[in-house]
Short mmCIF file of C-alpha atoms in Angstrom, two decimals:
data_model
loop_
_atom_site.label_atom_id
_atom_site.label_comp_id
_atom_site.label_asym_id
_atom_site.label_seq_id
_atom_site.Cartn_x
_atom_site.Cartn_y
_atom_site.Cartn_z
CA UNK Y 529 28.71 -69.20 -16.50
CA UNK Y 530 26.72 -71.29 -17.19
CA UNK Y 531 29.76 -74.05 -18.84
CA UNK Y 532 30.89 -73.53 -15.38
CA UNK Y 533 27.54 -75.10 -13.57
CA UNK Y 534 26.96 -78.01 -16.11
CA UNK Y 535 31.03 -79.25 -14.73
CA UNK Y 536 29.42 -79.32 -11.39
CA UNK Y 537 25.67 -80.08 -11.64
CA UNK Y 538 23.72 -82.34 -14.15
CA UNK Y 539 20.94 -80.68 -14.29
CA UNK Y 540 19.53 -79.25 -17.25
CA UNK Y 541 18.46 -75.84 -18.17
CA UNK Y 542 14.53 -75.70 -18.29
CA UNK Y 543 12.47 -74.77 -21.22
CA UNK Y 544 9.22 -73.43 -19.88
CA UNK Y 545 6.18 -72.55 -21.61
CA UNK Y 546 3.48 -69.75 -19.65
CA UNK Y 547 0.04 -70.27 -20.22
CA UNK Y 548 -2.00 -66.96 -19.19
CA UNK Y 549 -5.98 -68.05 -18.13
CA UNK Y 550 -8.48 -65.49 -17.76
CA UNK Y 551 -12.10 -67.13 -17.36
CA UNK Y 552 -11.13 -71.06 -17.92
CA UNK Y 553 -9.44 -70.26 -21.38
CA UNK Y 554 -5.97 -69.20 -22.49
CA UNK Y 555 -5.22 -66.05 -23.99
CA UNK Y 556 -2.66 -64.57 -25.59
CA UNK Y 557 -2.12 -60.66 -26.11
CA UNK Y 558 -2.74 -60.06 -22.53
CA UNK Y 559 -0.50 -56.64 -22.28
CA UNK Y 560 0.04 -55.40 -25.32
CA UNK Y 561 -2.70 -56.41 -27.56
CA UNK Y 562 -6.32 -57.40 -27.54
CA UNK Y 563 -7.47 -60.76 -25.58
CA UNK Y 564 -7.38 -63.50 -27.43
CA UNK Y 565 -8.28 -66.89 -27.61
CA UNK Y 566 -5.35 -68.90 -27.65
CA UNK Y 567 -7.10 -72.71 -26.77
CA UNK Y 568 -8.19 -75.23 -23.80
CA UNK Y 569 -5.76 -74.95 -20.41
CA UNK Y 570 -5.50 -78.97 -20.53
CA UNK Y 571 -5.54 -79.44 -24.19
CA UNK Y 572 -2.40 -76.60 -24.36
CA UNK Y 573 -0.69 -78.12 -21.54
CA UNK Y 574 -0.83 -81.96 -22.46
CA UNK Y 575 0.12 -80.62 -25.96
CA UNK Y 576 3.28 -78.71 -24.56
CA UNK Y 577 4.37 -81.77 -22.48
CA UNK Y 578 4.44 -84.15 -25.12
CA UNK Y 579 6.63 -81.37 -26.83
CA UNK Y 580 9.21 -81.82 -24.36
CA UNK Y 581 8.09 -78.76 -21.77
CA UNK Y 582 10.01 -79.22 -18.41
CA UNK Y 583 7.58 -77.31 -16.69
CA UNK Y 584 4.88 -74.99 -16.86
CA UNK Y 585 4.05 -71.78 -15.75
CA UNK Y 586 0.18 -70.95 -15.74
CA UNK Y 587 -0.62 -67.18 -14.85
CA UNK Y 588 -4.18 -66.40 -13.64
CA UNK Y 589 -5.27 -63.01 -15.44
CA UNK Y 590 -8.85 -63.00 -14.44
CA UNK Y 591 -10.09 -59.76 -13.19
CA UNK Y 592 -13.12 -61.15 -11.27
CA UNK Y 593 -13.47 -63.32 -8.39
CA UNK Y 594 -15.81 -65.55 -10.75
CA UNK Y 595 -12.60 -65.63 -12.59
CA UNK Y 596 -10.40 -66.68 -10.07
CA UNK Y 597 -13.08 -69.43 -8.94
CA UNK Y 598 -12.59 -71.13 -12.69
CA UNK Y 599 -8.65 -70.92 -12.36
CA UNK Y 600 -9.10 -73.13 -9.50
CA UNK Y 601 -10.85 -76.11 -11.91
CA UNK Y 602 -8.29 -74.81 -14.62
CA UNK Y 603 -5.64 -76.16 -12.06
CA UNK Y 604 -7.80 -79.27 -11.26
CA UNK Y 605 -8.02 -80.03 -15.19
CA UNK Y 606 -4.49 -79.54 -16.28
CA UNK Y 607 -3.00 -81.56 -13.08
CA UNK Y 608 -5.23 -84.48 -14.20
CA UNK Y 609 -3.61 -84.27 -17.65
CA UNK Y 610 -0.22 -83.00 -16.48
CA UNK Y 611 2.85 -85.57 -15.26
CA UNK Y 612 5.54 -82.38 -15.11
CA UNK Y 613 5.91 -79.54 -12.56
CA UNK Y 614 2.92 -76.96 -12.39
CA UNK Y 615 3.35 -73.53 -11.00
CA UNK Y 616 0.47 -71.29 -10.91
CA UNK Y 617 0.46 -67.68 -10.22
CA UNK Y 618 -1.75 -64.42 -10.33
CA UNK Y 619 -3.49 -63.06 -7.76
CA UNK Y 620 -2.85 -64.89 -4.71
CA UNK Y 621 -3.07 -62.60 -1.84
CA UNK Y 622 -2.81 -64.66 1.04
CA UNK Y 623 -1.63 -67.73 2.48
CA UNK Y 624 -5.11 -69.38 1.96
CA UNK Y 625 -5.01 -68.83 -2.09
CA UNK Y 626 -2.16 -70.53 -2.06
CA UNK Y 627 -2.92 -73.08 -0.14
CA UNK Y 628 -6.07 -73.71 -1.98
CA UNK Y 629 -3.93 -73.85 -6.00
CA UNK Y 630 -1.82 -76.09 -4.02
CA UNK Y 631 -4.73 -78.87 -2.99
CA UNK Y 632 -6.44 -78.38 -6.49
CA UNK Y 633 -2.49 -79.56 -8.40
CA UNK Y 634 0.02 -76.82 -8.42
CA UNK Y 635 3.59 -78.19 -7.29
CA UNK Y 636 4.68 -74.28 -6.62
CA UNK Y 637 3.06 -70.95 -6.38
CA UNK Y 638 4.02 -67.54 -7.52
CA UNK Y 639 3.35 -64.37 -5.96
CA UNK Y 640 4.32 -60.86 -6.91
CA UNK Y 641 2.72 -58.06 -5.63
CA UNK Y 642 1.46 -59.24 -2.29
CA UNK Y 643 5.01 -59.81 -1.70
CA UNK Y 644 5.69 -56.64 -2.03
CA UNK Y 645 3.16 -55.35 0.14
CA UNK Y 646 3.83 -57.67 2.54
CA UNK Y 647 7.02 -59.20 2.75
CA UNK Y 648 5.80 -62.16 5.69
CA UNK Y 649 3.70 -63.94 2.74
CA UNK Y 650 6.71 -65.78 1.37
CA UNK Y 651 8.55 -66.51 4.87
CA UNK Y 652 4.32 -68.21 5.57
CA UNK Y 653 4.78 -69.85 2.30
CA UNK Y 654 7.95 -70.88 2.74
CA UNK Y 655 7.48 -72.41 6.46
CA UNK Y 656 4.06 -73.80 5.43
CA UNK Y 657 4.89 -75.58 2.35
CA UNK Y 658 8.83 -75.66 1.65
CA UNK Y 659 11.45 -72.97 -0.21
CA UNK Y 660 11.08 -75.43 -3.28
CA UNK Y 661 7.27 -74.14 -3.83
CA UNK Y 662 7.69 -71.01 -2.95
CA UNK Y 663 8.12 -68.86 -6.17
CA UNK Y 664 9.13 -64.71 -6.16
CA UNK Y 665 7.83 -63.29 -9.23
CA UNK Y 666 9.47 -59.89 -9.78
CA UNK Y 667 8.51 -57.24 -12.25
CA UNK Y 668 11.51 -55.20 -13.10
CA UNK Y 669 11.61 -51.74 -15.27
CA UNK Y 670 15.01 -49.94 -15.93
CA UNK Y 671 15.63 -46.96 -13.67
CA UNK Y 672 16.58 -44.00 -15.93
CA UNK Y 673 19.64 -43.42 -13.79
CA UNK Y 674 20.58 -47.14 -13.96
CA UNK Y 675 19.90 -50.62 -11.96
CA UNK Y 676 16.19 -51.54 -12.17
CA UNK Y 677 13.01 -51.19 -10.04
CA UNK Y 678 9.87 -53.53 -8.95
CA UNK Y 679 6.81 -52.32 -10.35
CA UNK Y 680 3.90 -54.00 -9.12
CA UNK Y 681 0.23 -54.53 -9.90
CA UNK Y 682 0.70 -55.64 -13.36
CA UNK Y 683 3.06 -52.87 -14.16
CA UNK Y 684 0.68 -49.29 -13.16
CA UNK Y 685 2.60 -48.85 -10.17
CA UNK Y 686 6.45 -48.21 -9.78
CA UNK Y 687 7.69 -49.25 -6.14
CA UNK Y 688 11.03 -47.47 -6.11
CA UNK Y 689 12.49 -50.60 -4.91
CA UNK Y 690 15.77 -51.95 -6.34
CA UNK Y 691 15.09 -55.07 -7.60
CA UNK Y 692 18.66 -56.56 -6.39
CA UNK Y 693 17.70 -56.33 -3.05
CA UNK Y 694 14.26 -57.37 -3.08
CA UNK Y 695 15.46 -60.17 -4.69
CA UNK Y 696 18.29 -61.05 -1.90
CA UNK Y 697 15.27 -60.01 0.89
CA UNK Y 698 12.84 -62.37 -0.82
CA UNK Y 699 15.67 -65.65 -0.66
CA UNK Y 700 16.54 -64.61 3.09
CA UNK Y 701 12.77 -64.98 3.94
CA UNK Y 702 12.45 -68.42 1.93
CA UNK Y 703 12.10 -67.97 -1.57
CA UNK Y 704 13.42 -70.79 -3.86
CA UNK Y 705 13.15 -69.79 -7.21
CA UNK Y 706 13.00 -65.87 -8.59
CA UNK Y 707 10.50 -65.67 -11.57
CA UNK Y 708 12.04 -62.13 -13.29
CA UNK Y 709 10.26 -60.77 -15.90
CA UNK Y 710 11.72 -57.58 -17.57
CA UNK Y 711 8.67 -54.81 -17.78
CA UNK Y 712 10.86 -53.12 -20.45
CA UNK Y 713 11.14 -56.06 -22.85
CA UNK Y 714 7.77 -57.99 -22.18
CA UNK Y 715 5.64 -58.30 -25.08
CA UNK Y 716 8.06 -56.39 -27.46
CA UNK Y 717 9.82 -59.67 -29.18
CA UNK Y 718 13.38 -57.71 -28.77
CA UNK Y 719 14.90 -60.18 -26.51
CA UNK Y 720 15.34 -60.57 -22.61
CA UNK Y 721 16.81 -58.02 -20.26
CA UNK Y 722 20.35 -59.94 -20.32
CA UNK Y 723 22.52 -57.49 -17.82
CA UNK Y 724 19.33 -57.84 -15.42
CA UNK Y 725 19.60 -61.48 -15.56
CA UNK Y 726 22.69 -61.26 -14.59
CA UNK Y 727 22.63 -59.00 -12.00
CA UNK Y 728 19.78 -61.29 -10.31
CA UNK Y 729 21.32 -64.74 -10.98
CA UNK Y 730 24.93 -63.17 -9.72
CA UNK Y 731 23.10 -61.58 -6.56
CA UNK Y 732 20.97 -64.81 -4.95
CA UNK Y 733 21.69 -68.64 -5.18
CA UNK Y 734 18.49 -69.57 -6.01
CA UNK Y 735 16.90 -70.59 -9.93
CA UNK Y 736 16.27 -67.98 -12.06
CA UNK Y 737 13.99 -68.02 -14.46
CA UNK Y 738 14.08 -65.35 -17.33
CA UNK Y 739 10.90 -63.88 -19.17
CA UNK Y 740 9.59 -61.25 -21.02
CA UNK Y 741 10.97 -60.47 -24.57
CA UNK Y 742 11.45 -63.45 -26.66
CA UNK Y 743 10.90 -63.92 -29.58
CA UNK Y 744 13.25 -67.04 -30.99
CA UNK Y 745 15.14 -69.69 -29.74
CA UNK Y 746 18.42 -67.66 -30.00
CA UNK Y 747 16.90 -64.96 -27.36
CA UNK Y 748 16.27 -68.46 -24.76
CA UNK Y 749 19.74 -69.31 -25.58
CA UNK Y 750 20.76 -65.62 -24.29
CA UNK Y 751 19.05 -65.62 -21.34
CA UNK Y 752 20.72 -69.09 -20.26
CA UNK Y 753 24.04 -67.39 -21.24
CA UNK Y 754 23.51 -64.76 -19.09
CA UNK Y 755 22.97 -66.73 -16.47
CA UNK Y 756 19.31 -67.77 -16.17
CA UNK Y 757 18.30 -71.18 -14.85
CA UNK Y 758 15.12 -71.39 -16.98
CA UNK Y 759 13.79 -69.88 -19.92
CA UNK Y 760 9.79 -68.80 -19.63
CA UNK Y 761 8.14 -67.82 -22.95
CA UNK Y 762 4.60 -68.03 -24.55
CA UNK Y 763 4.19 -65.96 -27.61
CA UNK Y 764 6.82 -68.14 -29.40
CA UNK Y 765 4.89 -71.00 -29.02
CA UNK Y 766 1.27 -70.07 -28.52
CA UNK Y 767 1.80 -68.82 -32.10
CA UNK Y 768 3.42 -72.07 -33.31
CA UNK Y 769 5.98 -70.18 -34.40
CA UNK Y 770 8.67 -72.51 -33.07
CA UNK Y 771 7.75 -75.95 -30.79
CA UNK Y 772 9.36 -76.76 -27.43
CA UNK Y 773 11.22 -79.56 -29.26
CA UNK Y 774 12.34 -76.77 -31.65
CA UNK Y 775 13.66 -74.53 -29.16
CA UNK Y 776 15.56 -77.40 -26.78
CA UNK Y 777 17.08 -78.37 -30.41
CA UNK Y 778 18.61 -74.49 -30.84
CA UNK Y 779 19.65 -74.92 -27.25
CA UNK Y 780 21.13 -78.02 -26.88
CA UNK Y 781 23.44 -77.34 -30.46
CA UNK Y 782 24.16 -74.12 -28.77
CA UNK Y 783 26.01 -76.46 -25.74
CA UNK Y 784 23.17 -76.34 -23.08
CA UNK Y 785 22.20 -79.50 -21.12
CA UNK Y 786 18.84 -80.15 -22.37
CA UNK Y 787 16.75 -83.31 -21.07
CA UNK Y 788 15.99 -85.57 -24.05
CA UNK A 1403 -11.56 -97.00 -16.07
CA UNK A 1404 -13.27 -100.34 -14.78
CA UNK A 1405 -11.89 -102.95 -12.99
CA UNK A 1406 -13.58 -105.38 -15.54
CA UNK A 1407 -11.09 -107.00 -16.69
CA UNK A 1408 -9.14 -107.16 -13.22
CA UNK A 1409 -9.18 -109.49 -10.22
CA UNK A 1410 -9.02 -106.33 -7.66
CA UNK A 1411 -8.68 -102.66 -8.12
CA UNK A 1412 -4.96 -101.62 -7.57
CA UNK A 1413 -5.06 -98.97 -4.26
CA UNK A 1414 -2.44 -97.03 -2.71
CA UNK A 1415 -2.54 -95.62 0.76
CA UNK A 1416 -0.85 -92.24 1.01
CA UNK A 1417 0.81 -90.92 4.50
CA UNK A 1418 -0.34 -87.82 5.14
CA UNK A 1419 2.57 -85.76 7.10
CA UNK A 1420 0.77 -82.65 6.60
CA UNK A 1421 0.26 -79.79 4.69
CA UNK A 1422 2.22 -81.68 1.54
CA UNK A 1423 0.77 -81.03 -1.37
CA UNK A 1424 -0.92 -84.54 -2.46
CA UNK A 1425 -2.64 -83.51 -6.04
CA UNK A 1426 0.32 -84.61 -8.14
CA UNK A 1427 0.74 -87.94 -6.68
CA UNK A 1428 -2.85 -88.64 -6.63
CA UNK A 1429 -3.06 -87.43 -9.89
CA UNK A 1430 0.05 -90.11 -11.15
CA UNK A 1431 -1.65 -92.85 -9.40
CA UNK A 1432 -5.08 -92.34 -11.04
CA UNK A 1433 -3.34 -92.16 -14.74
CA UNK A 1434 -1.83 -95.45 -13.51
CA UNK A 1435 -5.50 -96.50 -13.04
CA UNK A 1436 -5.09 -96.74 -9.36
CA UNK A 1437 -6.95 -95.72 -6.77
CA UNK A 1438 -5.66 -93.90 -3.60
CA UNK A 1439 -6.62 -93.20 0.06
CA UNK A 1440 -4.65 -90.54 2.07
CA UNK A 1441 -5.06 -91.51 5.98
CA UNK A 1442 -2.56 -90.96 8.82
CA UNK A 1443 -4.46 -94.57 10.56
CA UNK A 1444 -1.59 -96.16 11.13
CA UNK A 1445 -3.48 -99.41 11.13
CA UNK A 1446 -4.64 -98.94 7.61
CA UNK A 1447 -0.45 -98.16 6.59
CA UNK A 1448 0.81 -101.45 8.32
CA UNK A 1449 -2.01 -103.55 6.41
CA UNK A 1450 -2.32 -102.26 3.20
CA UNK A 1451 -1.00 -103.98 0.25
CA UNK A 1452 0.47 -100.68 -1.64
CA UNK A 1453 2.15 -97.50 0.73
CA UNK A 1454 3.29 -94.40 -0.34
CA UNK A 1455 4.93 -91.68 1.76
CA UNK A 1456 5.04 -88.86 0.57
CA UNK A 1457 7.37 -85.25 1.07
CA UNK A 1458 6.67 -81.99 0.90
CA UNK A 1459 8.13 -79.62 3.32
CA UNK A 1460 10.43 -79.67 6.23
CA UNK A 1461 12.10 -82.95 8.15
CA UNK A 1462 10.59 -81.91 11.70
CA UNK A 1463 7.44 -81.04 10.88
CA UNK A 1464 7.30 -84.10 8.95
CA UNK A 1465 8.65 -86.23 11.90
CA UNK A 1466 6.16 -84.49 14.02
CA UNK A 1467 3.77 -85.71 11.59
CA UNK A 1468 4.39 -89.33 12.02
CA UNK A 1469 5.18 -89.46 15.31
CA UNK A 1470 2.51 -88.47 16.53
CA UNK A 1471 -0.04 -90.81 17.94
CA UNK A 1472 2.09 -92.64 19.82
CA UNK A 1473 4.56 -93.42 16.99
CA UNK A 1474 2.19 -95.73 16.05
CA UNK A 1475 2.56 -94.57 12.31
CA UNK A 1476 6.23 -94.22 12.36
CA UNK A 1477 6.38 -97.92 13.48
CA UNK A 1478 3.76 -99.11 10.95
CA UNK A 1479 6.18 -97.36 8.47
CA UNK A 1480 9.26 -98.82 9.95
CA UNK A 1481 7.94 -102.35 9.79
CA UNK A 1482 6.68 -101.87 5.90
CA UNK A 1483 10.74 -100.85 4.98
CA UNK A 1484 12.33 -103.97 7.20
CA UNK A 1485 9.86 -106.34 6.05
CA UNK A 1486 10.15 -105.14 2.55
CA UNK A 1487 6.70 -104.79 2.02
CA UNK A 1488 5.68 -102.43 -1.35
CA UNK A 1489 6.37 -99.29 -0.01
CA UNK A 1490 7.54 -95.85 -1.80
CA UNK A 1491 9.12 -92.62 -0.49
CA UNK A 1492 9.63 -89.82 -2.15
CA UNK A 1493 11.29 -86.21 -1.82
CA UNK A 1494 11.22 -85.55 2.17
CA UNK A 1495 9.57 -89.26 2.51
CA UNK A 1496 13.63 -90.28 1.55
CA UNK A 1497 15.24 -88.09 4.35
CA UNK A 1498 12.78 -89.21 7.15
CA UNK A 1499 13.75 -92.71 6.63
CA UNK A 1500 17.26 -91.67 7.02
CA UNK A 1501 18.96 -90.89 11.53
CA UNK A 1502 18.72 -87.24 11.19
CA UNK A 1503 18.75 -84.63 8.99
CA UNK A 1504 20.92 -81.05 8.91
CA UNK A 1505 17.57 -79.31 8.14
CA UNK A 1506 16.22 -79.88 12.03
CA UNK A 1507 18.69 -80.63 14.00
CA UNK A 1508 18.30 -82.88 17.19
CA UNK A 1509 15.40 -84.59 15.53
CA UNK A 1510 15.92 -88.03 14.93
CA UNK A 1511 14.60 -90.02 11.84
CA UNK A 1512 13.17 -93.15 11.60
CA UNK A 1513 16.49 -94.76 10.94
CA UNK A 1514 15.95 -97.19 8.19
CA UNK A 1515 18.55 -95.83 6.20
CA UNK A 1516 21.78 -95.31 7.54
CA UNK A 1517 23.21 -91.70 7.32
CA UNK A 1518 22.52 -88.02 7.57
CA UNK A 1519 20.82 -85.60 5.79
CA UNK A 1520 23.26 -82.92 4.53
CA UNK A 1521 22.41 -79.48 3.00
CA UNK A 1522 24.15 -78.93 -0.96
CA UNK A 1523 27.13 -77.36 0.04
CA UNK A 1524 27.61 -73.28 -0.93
CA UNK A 1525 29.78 -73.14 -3.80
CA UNK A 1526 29.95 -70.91 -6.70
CA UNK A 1527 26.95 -71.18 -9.90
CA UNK A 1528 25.60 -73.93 -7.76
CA UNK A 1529 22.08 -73.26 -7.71
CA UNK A 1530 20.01 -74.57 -4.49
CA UNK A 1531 17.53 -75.49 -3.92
CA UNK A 1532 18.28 -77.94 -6.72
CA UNK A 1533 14.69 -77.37 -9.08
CA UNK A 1534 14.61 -79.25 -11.80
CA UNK A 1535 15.52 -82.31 -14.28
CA UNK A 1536 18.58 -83.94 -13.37
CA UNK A 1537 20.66 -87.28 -15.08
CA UNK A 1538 19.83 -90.35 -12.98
CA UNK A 1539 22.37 -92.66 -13.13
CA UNK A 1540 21.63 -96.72 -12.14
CA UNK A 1541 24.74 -98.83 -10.94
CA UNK A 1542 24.09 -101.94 -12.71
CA UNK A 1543 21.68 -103.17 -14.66
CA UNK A 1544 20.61 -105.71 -12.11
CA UNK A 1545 17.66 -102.90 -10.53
CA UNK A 1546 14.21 -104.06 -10.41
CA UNK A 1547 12.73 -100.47 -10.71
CA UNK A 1548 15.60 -97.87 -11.91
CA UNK A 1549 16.63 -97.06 -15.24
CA UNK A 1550 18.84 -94.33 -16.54
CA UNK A 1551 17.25 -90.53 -17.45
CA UNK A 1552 16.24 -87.58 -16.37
CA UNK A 1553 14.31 -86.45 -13.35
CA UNK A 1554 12.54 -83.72 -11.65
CA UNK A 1555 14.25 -82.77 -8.20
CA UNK A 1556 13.30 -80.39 -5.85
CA UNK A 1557 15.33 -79.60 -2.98
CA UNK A 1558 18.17 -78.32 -1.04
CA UNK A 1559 18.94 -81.61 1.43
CA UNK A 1560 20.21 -84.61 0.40
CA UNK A 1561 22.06 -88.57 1.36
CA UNK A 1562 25.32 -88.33 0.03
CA UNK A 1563 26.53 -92.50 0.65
CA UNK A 1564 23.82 -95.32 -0.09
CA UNK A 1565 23.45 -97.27 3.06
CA UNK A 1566 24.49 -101.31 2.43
CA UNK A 1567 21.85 -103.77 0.94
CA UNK A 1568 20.13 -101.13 -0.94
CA UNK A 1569 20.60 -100.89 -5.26
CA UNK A 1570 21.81 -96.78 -5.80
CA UNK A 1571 20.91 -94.86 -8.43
CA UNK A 1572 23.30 -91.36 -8.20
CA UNK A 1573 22.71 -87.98 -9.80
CA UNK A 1574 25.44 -84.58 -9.83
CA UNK A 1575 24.65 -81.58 -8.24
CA UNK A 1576 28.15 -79.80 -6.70
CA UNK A 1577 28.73 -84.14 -5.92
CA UNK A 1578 27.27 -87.29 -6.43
CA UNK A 1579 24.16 -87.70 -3.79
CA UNK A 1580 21.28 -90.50 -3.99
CA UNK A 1581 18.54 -89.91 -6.31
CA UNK A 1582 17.35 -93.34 -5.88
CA UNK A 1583 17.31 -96.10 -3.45
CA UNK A 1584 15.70 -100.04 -4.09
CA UNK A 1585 15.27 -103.33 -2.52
CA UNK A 1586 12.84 -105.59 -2.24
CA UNK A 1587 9.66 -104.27 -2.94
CA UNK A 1588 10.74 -101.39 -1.70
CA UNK A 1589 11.78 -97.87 -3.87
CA UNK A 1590 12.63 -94.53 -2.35
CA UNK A 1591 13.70 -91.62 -4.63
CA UNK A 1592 14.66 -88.28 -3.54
CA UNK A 1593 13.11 -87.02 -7.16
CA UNK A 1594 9.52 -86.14 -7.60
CA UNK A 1595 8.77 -89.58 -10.14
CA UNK A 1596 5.11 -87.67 -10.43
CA UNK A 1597 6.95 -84.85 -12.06
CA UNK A 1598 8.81 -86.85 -13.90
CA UNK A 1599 6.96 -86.98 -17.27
CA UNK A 1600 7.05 -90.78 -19.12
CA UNK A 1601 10.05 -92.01 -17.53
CA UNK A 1602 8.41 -90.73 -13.42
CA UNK A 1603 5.77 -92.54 -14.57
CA UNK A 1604 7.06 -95.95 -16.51
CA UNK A 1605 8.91 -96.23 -12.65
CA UNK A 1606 5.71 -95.48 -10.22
CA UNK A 1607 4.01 -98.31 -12.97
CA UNK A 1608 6.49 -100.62 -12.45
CA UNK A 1609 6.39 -100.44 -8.63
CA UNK A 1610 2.61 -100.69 -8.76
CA UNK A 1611 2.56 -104.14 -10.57
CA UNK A 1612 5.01 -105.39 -8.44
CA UNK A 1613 3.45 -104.45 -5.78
CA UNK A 1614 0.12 -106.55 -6.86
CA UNK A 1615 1.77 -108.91 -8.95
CA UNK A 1616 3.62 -111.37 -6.14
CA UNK A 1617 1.44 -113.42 -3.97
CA UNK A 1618 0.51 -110.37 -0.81
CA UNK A 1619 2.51 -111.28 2.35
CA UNK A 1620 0.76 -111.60 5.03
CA UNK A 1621 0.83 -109.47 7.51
CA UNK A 1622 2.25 -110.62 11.18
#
């Protein structure tokens, strides 16, 4: 699949690290584990640049509005410092908060469960500020009778929704890119949700970008394989377990187009 | 940063066309150690030494955008690209300079560059909007401003044929289309050059000194 796009398209698959802020820091072990401490926004995103990052992805896990306040100087900060795409997500309810991460640097914006709630947030965004900027990230679990569902609000709340055509609904309203993160796999180091990238990359013609569930550059490589546009991770490299250079290296002498 | 050591401070004046986002470019300009003004006075556009317009969002609203008052700031704009006067575009900035653009029909452009604006075609494991780092490719090595590598792109319209007198630099994506167009003083890229890491930024620097490095024509 994707041997087929590289004979039509140069572009390269995208190796994207995810930095999760809560209260002007990084952390690490948001779902699964114990907050904690995993370094300066800037300092981790000038760091992950000069590895060779083709984007990043910074998720705003603050609980409190005093929280979400700082993620708007983390955004400031790393922009200053940052000379590759930014998108920022978390907690943006409405077409203001958006707005407002895109004045302070973000180049896109992410929502997730306001989308669900309320559909007309992405066709604002997209109107407002362009398909290109306007990011859909889904949360998907594994129905027990097979296909997958949204689940929303960092993962207490199953919607019932079939994540195939939320996806298609969220590209007819404007959506440029699908953020899909596998509920199932997330945090567990097993590998992504390959059939579900799949199914989503197959079903819309926009990006997608694969997370939740890696572990080593051979899972990234999977997730291209399977059709993914991206690759999002941050474990792998918050630990220093592998660099970004590492990883494109795996990628590239697995036969994906990596920039050099 | 001071200017100690310099005979003026380097500034660029940024079109605003509305609600694009401005932070990244600002934020290129300033590691550059420029400084930048965003204004829509079109007055300020036709006499500054350094102009960037920027893109972010769709071609109408953008053409609304400098239209308005009068066309007064599409025709500062238009003079800065005939004269060849240090001017960038980039993104949407490209496809306003070109006659129209599939994205909003029966609008017209400002018509520096000859052609249309066409949408990537549908076609199978062709991803659009195009997001990401693509191959630039220069035609010759005579280009003031281009080299060869990758880029950050971001979107789904594009100008498939370089219009005459201007140097092309071409990147894939279901077809060859413009990444890059030159002359003069003059550089318009469909890419995002502020997303575009060391090599985005080697380019915007090299525009900036040229842009303060030959004696400033004066303005008619």
């Amino acid at each position: 699949m994707s041997g087929l796009s590289s004979q039509t398209s140069g572009l390269t698959a995208r190796v994207i690290p995810c930095l999760d802020v809560r209260d002007g820091r990084v952390v690490k072990g948001v779902r699964f584990q114990g907050l904690r401490d995993a370094g300066d926004p800037a300092e981790r995103a000038a760091a992950y640049e000069a590895q060779g990052a083709d984007e990043l992805v910074l998720l705003d896990v603050s609980a409190t509005p005093e929280g979400r306040g700082h993620a708007l100087e983390t955004v400031r900060r790393v922009r200053k410092v940052l000379s590759i795409p930014l998108t920022v997500g978390g907690g943006i309810k409405r077409l203001d908060d958006a707005r407002h991460l895109l004045e302070a640097g973000a180049d896109k914006v992410s929502v997730n469960t306001a989308a669900v709630l309320d559909p007309s947030i992405l066709a604002s965004l997209a109107t407002d500020f362009g398909a290109q900027c306007t990011v859909l990230a889904v949360d998907a679990a594994q129905r027990e009778g097979g296909g997958w569902e949204v689940v929303i609000k960092s993962g207490r709340e199953r919607t019932g929704i079939d994540v195939i055509g939320w996806a298609r609904d969220a590209v007819r309203l404007g959506v440029g890119e699908i953020l899909l993160t596998s509920w199932d796999r997330d945090g567990t180091r097993s590998g992504y949700d390959l059939a579900l990238l799949t199914a989503i990359s197959d079903a819309v013609p926009v990006p997608v970008i694969a997370s939740g569930g890696a572990a080593h550059p051979e899972h990234l490589a999977e997730a291209l394989g399977a059709g993914a546009s991206a690759v999002l991770a941050a474990s792998i490299f918050h630990d220093g377990d592998f660099t970004v250079g590492d990883v494109k290296r795996v990628l590239a002498a697995a036969g994906y187009a990596m920039r050099t | 940063m001071g200017g100690r050591d310099r005979p003026e401070r380097r500034e660029v004046v940024i079109v605003k066309t509305g609600v694009a986002n401005l932070a990244s470019v600002i934020a290129a300009f300033e590691r550059l150690g420029a400084d930048t003004l965003v204004t829509t006075d079109a007055e300020r556009v036709r006499t500054a030494q350094a102009v960037m317009l920027p893109g972010v969002g769709a071609f109408g609203a953008g053409m609304q955008a400098l239209r308005a008052d009068d066309g007064a700031l599409a025709e500062a704009l238009r003079d800065r690209f005939q004269a060849d006067r240090p001017t960038m575009a980039i993104c949407l900035g490209l496809q306003l300079l070109c006659e129209a653009s599939e994205e909003t029909p029966g609008v017209q452009g400002l018509g520096i560059l000859t052609g249309q604006v066409t949408r990537f075609a549908d076609a199978p494991h062709l991803k659009v909007p195009q997001l990401g780092w693509n191959r630039v490719e220069t035609e010759s090595d005579s280009h003031i401003f281009l080299e060869p590598g990758f880029a950050y792109f971001a979107n789904s319209f594009k100008l498939d044929a370089a219009p005459t007198d201007w140097k092309a630099a071409r990147a894939h994506h279901g077809g060859p289309f413009i990444a890059a167009l030159e002359r003069g003083r003059v550089l318009v890229c469909q890419f995002h050059p502020e997303l575009s890491g060391p090599w985005g930024m080697g380019l915007m620097g090299r525009w900036l000194a040229r842009a303060y490095a030959a004696p400033s024509t004066e303005v008619a």
